Short mmCIF file of C-alpha atoms in Angstrom, two decimals:
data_model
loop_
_atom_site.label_atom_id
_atom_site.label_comp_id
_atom_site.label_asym_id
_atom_site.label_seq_id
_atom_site.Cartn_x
_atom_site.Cartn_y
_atom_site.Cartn_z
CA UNK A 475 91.58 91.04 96.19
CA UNK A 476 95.09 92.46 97.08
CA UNK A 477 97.61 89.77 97.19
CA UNK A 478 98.67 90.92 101.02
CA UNK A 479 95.43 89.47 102.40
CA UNK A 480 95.65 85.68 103.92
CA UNK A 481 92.47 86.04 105.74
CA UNK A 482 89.50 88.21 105.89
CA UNK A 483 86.32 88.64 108.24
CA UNK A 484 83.68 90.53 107.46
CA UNK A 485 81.71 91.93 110.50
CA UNK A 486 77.97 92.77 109.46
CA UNK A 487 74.48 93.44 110.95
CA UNK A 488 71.00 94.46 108.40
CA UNK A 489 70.94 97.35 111.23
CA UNK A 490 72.78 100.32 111.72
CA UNK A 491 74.10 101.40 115.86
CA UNK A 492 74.05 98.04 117.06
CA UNK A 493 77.90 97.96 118.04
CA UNK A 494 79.72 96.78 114.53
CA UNK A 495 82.59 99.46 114.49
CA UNK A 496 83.03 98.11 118.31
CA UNK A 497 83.71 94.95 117.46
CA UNK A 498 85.26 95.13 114.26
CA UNK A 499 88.17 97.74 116.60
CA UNK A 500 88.58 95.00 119.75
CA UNK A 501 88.64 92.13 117.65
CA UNK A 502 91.44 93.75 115.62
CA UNK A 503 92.80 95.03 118.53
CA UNK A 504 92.55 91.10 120.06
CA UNK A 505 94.00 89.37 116.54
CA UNK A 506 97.20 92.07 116.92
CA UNK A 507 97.77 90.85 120.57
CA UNK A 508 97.92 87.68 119.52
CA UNK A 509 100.83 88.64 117.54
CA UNK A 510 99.31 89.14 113.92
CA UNK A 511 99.90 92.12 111.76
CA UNK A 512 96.40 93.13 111.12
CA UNK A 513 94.48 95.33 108.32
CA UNK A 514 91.25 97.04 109.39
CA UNK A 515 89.34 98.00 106.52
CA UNK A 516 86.30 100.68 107.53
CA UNK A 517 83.70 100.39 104.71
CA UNK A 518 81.18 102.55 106.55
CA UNK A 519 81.60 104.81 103.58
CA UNK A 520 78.22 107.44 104.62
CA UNK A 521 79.09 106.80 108.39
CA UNK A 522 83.13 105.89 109.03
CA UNK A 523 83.45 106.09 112.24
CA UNK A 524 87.04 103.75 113.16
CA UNK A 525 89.68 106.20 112.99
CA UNK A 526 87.49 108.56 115.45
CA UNK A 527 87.45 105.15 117.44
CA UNK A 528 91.20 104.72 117.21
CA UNK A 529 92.12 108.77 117.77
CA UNK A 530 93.56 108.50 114.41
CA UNK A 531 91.19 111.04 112.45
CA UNK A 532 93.61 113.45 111.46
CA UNK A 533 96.48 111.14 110.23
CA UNK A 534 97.17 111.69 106.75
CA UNK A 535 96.94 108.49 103.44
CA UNK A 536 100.04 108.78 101.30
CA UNK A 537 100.33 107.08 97.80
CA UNK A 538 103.42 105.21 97.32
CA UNK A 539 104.29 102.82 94.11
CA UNK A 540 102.56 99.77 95.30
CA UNK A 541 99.42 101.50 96.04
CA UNK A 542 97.95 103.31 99.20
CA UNK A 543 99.73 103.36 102.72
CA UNK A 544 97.30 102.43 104.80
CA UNK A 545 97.72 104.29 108.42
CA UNK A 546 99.35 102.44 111.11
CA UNK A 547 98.65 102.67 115.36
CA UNK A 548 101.92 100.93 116.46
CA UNK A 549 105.08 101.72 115.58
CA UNK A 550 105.81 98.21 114.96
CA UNK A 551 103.23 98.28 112.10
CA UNK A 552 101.01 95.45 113.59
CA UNK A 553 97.55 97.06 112.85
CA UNK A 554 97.06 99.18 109.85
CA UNK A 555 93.90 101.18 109.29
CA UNK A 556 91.81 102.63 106.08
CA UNK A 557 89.09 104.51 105.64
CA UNK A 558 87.16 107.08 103.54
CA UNK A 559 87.38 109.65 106.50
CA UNK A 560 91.25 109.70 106.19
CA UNK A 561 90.43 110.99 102.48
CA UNK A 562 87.91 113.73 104.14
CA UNK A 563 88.40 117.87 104.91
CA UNK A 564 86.12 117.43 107.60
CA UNK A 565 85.00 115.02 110.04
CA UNK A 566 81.34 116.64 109.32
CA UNK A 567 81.76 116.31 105.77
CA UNK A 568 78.39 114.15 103.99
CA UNK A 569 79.76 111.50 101.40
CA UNK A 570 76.26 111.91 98.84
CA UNK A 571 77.27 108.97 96.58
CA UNK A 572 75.41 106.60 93.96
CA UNK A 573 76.04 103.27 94.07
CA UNK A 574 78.60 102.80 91.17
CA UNK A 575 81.10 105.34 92.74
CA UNK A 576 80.65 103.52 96.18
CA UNK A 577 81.23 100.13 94.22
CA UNK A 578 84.64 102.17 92.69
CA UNK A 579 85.42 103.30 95.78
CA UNK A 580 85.00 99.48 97.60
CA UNK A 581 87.42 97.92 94.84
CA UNK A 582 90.00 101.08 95.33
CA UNK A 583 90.08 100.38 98.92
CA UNK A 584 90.21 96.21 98.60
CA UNK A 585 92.83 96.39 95.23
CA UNK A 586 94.82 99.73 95.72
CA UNK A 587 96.08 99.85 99.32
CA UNK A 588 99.44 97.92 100.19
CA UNK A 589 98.25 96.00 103.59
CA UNK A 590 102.12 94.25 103.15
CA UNK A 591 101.34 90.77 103.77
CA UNK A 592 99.03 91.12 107.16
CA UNK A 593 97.50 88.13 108.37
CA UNK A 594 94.01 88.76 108.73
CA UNK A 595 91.69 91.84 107.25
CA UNK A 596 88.92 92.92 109.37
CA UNK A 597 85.93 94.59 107.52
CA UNK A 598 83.79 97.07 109.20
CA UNK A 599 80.83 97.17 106.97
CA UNK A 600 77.66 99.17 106.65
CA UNK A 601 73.89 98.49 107.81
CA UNK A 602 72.16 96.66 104.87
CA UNK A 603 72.35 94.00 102.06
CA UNK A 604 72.94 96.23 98.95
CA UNK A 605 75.82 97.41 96.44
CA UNK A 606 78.90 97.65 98.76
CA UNK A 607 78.05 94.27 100.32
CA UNK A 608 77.59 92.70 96.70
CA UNK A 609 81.13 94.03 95.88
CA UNK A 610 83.11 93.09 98.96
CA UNK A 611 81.49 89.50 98.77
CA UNK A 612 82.27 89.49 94.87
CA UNK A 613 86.46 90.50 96.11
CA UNK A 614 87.15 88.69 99.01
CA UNK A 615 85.73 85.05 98.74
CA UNK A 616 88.95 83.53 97.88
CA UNK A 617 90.29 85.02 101.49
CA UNK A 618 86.94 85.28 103.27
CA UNK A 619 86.98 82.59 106.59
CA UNK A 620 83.14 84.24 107.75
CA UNK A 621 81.08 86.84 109.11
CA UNK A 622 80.75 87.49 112.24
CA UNK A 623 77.50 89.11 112.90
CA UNK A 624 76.19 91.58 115.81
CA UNK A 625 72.69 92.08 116.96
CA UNK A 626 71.12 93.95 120.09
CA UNK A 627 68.46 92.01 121.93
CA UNK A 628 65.24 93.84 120.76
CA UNK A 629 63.22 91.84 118.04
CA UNK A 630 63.66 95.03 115.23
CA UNK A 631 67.40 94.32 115.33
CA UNK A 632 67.09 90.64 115.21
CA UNK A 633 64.53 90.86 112.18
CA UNK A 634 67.42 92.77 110.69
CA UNK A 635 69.50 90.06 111.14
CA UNK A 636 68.24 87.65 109.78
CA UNK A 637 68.01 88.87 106.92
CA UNK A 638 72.10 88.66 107.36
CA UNK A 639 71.62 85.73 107.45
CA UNK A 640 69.94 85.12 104.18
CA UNK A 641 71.97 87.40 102.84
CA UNK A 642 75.24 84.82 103.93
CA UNK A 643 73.49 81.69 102.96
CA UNK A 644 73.05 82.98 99.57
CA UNK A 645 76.09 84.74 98.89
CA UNK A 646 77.95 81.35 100.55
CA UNK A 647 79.72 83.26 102.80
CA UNK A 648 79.84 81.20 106.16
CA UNK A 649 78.31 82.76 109.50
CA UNK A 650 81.53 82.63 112.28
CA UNK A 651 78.86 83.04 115.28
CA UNK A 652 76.68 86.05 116.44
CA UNK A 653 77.55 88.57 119.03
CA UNK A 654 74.69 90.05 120.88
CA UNK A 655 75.79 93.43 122.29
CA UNK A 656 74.03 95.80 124.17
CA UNK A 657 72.76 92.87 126.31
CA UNK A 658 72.10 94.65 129.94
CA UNK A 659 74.22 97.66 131.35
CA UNK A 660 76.77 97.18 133.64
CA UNK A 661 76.57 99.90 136.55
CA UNK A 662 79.68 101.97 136.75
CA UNK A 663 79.48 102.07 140.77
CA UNK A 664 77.96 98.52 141.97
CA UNK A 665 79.12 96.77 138.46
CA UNK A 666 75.45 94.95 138.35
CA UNK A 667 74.13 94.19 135.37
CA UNK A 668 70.41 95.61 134.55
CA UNK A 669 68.99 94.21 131.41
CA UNK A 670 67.17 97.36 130.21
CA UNK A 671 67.15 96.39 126.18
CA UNK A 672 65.73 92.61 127.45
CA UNK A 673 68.20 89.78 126.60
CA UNK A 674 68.44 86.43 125.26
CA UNK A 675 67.32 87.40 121.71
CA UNK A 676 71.10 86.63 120.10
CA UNK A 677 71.87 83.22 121.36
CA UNK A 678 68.00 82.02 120.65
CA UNK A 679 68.14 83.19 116.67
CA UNK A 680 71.55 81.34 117.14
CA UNK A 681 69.95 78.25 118.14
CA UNK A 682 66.86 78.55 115.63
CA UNK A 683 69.45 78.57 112.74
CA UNK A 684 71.88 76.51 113.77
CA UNK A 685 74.50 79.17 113.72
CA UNK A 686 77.50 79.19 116.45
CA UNK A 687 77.02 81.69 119.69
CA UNK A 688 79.82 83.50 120.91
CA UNK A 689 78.96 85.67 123.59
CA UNK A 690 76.75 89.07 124.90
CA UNK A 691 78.12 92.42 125.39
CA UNK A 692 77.02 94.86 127.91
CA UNK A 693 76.46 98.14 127.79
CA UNK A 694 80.03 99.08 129.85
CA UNK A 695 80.83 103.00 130.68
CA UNK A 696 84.25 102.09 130.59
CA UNK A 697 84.16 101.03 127.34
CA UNK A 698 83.20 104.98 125.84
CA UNK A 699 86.07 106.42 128.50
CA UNK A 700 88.63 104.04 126.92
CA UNK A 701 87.82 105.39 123.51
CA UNK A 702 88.22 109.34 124.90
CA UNK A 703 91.55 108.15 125.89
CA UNK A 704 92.64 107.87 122.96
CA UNK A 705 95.97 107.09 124.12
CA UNK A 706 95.41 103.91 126.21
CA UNK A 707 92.60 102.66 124.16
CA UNK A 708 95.27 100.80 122.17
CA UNK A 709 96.55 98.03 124.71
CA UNK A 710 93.33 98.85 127.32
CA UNK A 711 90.39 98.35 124.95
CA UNK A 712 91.13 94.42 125.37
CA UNK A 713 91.46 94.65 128.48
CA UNK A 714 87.99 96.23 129.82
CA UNK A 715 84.72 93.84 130.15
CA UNK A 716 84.76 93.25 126.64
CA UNK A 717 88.31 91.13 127.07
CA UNK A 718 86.23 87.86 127.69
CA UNK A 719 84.12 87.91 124.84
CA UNK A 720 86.41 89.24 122.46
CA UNK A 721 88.97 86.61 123.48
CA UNK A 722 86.54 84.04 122.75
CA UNK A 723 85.60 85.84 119.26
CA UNK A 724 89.18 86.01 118.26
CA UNK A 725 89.83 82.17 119.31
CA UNK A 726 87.06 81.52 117.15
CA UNK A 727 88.60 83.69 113.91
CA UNK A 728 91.75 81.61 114.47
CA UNK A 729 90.32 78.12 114.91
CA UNK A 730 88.33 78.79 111.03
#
């Protein structure tokens, strides 16, 4: 693992669309108000999807001599960003990969690019259990603090994560808390709150294996019309009806 690293959290769910890349931006985005620089590593390597979050698709990865230059938001160099769609002609473009050159392209991204010294490393990661999660498990665990894992409500997702959860246990990487988002959606003209996905299904797998809570998310309109903005969605993101539970996510982080 590059020597730049002092922490790193690894956000993960067995299923695909349940809200990772989400997190894995406002919890950055909530570490670097705190006032730590922050790396945010997008290992989505079939489906990146964080610099489209971010606006920064276009911006281009230069090599210096200590390695990659990771792409920065701020000027002050507080949150840096990689990912595979930096190195891409086109957004549309299919990455059609076997597992070896995804395993390549994991340690490239985790040895070769110069994070200079940031406090904590926030890994978007891909549905699943397979090679890339083998390999990131296998390079961070002198750094890693915990997952932090995200389900929706319905029973499919929370079958999925479980086996996360197996999938932890075995690889000793400790479990940070679950996140249950998509929990209800929050009416963009009375603000009520209609669970339409059910509810409840996070914080009871929580109890059943012993694992820490820390919060629901709603489905929030907001939240998409931050991310078209992409020039608020910087300093606002925290701010919207996420700010609650992502404060209490990044308290967490801190406290392991």
């Amino acid at each position: 693992m590059n020597r730049g690293v002092k922490h790193a959290i690894l956000v993960l769910s067995g299923k695909g669309g349940v809200g990772k890349s989400t997190i894995s931006v406002n919890l950055a985005l909530g570490l670097k108000e705190k006032g730590f620089k922050v790396g945010l590593l997008d290992l989505d390597l079939c489906g990146p999807s964080i610099p489209y979050l971010l606006g920064i698709e276009n911006a281009p990865v230069h090599q210096g001599q200590e390695g990659w230059v990771p792409v920065y938001t701020d000027k002050e160099q507080k949150l840096a960003v990689m990912s595979i769609a930096f190195l891409l002609n086109n957004r549309n473009d299919s990455v059609i990969w076997r597992g070896p050159k995804k395993t390549s392209m994991i340690k490239q991204f985790l040895h070769d690019v110069y994070w200079q010294d940031i406090d904590f490393l926030v890994i978007d990661t891909p549905p699943g259990t397979s090679d890339e999660h083998i390999t990131v498990v296998e390079l961070v665990k002198d750094v890693c603090d915990g997952a932090i894992l995200v389900t929706t409500p319905q029973n499919v997702s929370l079958d999925d994560v479980l086996r996360e959860i197996t999938f932890c246990e075995k690889t000793k990487i400790p479990i940070i808390g679950i996140v249950e988002n998509m929990s209800g959606f929050v009416c963009p003209s009375c603000k009520d709150c209609t669970n339409i996905f059910s509810s409840g299904g996070g914080i009871a797998l929580a109890e059943k294996k012993k694992i820490p809570f820390l919060g629901t998310l709603p489905i929030d309109p907001t939240i998409n019309s931050l991310f078209r903005d992409k020039k608020e969605n910087m300093s606002v993101a925290v701010s919207s009806s996420l700010c609650k539970i992502i404060s209490a996510v990044v308290a967490t982080v801190i406290k392991e």
